[in-house]
XYZ file of C-alpha atoms in Angstrom:
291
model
C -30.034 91.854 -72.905
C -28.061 88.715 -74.529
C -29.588 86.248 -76.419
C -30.669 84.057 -74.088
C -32.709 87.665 -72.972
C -30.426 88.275 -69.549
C -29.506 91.585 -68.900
C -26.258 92.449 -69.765
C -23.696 93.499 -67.020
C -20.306 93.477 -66.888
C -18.132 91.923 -63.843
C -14.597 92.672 -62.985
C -12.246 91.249 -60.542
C -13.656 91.579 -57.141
C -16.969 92.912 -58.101
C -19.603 94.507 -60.768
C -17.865 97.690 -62.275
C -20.429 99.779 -63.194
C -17.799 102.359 -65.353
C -17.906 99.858 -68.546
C -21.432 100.020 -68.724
C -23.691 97.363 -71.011
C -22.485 95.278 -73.972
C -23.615 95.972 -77.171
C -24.442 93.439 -79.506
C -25.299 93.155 -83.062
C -27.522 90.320 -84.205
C -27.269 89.121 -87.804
C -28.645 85.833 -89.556
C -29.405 84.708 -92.891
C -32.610 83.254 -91.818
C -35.379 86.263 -90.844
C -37.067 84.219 -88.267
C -33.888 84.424 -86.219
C -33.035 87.153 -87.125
C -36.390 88.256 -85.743
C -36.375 85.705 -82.353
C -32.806 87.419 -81.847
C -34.749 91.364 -82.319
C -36.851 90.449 -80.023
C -34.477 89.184 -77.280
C -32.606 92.600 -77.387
C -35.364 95.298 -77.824
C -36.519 97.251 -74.771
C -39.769 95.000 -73.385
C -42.934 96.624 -71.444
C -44.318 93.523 -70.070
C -47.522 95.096 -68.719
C -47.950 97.017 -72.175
C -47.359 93.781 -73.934
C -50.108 91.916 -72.289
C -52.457 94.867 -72.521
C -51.886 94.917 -76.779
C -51.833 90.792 -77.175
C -55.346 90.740 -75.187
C -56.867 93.556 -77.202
C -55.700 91.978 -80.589
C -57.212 88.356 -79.511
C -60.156 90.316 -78.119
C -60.901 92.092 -81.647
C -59.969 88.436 -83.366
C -62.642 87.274 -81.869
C -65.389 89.707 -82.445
C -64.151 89.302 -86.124
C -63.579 85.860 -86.906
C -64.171 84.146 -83.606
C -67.004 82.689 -85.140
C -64.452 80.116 -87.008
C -64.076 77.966 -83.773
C -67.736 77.524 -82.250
C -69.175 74.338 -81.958
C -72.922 73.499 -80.211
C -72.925 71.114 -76.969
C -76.285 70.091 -76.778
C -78.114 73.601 -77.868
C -75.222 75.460 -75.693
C -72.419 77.525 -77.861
C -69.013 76.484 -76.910
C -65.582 76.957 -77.680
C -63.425 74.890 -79.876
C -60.123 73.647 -78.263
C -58.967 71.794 -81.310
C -60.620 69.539 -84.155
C -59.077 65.979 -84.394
C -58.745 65.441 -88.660
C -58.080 62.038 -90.440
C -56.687 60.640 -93.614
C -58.777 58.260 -95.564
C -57.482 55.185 -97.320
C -58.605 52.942 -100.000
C -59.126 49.220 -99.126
C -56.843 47.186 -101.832
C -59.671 44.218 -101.620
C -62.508 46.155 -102.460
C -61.722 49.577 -103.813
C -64.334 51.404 -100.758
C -63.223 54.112 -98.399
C -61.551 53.954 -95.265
C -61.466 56.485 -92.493
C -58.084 55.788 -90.532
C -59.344 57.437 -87.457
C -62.882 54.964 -87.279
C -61.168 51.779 -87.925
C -57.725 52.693 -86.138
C -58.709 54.340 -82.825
C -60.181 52.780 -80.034
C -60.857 55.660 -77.631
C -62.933 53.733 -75.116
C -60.159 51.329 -74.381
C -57.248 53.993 -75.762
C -55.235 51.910 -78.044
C -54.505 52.362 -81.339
C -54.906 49.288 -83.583
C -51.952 48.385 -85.955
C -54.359 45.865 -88.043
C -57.567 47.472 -89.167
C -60.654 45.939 -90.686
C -62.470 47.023 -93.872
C -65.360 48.110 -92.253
C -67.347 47.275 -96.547
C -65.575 43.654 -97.163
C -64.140 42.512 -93.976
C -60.755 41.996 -95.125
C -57.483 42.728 -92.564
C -55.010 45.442 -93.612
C -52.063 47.069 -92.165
C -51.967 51.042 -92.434
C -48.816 50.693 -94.902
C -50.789 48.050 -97.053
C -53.703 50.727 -97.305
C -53.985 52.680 -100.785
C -54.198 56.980 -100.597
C -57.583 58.176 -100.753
C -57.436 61.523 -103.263
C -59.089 64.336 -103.399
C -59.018 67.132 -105.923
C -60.478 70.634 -104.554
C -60.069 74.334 -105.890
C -56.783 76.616 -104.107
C -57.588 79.831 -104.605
C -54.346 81.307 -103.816
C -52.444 79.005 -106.574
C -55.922 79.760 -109.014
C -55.872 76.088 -109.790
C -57.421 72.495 -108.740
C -54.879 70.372 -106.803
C -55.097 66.582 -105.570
C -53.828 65.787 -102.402
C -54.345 63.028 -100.339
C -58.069 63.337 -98.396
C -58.744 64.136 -94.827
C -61.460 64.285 -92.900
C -62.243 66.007 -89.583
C -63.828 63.381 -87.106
C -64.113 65.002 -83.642
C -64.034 68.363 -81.911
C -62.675 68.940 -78.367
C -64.692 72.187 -76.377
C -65.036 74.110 -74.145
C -68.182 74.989 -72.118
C -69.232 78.601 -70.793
C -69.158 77.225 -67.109
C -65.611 75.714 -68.163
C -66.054 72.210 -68.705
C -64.295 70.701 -71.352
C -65.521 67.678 -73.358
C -65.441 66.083 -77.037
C -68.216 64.728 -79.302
C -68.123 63.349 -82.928
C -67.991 65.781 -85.426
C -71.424 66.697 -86.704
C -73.582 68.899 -89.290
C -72.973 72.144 -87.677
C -69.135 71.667 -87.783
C -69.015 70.968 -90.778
C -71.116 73.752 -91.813
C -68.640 76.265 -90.484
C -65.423 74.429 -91.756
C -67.370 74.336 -95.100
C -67.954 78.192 -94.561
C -64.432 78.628 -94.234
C -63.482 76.781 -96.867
C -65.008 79.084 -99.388
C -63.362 82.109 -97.739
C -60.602 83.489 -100.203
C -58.287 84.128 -97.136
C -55.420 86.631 -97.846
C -52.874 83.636 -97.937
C -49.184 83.820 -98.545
C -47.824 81.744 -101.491
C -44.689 80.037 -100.745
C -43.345 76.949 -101.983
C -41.869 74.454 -98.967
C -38.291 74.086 -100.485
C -36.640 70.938 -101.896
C -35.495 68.578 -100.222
C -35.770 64.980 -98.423
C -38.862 66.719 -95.748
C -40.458 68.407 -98.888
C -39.882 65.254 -100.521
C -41.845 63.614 -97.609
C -45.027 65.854 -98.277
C -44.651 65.450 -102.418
C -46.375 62.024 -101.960
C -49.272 63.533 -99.992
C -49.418 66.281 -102.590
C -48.547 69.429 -100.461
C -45.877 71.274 -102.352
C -47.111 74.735 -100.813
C -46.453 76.204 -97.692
C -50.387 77.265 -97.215
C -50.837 73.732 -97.679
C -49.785 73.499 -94.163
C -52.794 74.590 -92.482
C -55.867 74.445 -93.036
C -58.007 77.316 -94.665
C -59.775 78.125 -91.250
C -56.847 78.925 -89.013
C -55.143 80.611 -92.053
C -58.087 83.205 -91.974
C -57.188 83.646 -88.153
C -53.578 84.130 -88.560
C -53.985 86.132 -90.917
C -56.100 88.284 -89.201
C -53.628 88.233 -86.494
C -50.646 89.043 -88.723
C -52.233 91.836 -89.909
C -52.691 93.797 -86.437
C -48.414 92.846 -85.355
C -46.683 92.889 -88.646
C -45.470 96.514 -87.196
C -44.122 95.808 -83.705
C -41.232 93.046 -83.330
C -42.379 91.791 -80.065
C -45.551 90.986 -81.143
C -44.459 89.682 -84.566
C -42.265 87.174 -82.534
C -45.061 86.234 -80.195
C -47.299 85.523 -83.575
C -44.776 83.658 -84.924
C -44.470 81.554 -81.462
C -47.356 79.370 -82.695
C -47.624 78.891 -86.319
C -45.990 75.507 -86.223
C -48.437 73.752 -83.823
C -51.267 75.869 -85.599
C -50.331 73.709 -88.816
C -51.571 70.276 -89.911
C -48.100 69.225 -88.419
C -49.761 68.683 -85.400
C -50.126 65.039 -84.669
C -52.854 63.518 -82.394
C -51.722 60.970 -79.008
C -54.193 59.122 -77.401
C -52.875 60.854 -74.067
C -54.264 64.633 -75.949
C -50.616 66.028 -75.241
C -50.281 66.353 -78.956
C -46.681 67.675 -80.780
C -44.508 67.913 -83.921
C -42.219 65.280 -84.765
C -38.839 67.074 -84.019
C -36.942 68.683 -86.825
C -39.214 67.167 -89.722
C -41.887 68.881 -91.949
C -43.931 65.418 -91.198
C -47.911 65.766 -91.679
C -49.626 62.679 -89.810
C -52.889 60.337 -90.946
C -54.355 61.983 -87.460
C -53.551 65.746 -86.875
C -55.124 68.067 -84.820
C -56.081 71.714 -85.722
C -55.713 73.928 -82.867
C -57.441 76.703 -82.275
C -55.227 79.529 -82.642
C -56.443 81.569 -79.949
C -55.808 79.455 -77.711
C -52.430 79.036 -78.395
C -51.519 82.669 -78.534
C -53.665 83.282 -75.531
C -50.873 80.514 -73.508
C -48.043 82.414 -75.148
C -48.425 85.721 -73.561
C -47.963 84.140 -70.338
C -44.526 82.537 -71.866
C -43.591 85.593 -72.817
C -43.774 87.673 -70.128
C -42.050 85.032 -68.032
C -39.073 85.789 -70.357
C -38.213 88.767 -69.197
């Protein structure tokens, strides 16, 4: 196969000439993620086996750590799509809290308000003439406190057993498990995001690791993931399909389509965690369209 994973043959005048056989290629790249993406292309692909090993990885994720992404739907266990997260700001008239997301977003008549009201002194701000709300928590992975700019999560999108999806306000039992995960000591990798004017970008927020990307919960789940593919290319690549919308990258749209901004390391005031097995769980299908 070529990059683009088509099958290699070669053509000659008049026809397909069968005597020069395949093309060989050799992939190189400074950069292991291609050079991985590229691996994967090339190496011989079981389709059927593939699918078989993805499901039985996501099926022993969630016997193990499932747990992570269960919310409660009026006494009925249900599966979390995504949780919606938001910064919080610091009114310049009165010093109180803001929560972006309560003050900004309008879901009943789906707009998103450019002037916001201090919901403690009344006063009208812009986002940009907002101050950062801080918070300082323990990272266990870097041993240390660290102060970065607070977020909150404010609502959870489901799914029901009989397959109806829905949202509701985050509540005490969400919280509970995000809280839970929180004081998990995840197996996290520790990576600085590298200089420049993106990095630069996330300084001000106070990220300057790449774990700082996601939050602790789906970290637990990738890494649980990463551990059962690290060995087989294919799989590796299909893991590594999804860490960028698993991150806090992800930015909310009224219209729930979600994305990254293009080409940017940009973290938004509303971001939405996915739930990673979803994600993987849509990639399989991706993948074996591929081929």
């Amino acid at each position: 196969r070529d990059l683009c994973g088509n099958k290699n043959e070669v053509y000659a005048i008049g026809g397909k000439n069968s005597d020069l056989g395949s093309r060989k290629c050799l992939c190189s790249d400074l950069s292991p993620i291609a050079s991985l993406i590229s691996a994967s292309y090339n190496l011989d692909f079981n389709p059927i086996e593939f699918e078989k090993r993805a499901n039985e990885i996501l099926e022993l994720a969630e016997k193990e750590v499932g747990w992570l992404y269960k919310t409660k739907v009026g006494g009925i266990e249900a599966q979390v799509n995504y949780t919606i997260w938001s910064d919080l700001f610091t009114c310049p008239s009165c010093g109180q809290s803001i929560n972006f997301w309560n003050e900004a977003v309008d879901l009943a008549n789906e707009v998103m308000h450019d002037e916001l009201v201090c919901p403690h002194c009344g006063t009208h701000h812009t986002k940009k003439s907002l101050g950062k709300a801080w918070q300082t928590s323990y990272d266990s992975l870097l041993n240390d406190n660290v102060k970065t700019i607070a977020k909150v999560p404010v609502r959870v999108n489901y799914t029901l057993p009989n397959g109806r999806r829905g949202e509701k306000d985050i509540d005490s039992g969400d919280l509970e498990i995000i809280k839970k995960a929180e004081d998990i000591s995840s197996c996290r990798y520790l990576g600085i995001i590298p200089d420049g004017d993106e990095s630069n970008r996330n300084y001000a927020r106070g990220l300057y690791h790449l774990h700082q990307l996601f939050t602790n919960r789906n970290l637990i789940y990738l890494d649980f993931v990463q551990k059962q593919v690290r060995e087989n290319p294919i799989l590796f690549a299909w893991f590594t399909s999804v860490i960028q919308n698993a991150s806090v990258m992800y930015k909310f749209r009224l219209d729930r389509k979600g994305g990254l901004v293009s080409g940017t390391l940009f973290v938004p005031s509303l971001n939405i965690e996915q739930n990673p097995a979803k994600l993987l769980k849509g990639k399989i299908k991706d993948f074996k369209a591929s081929w």
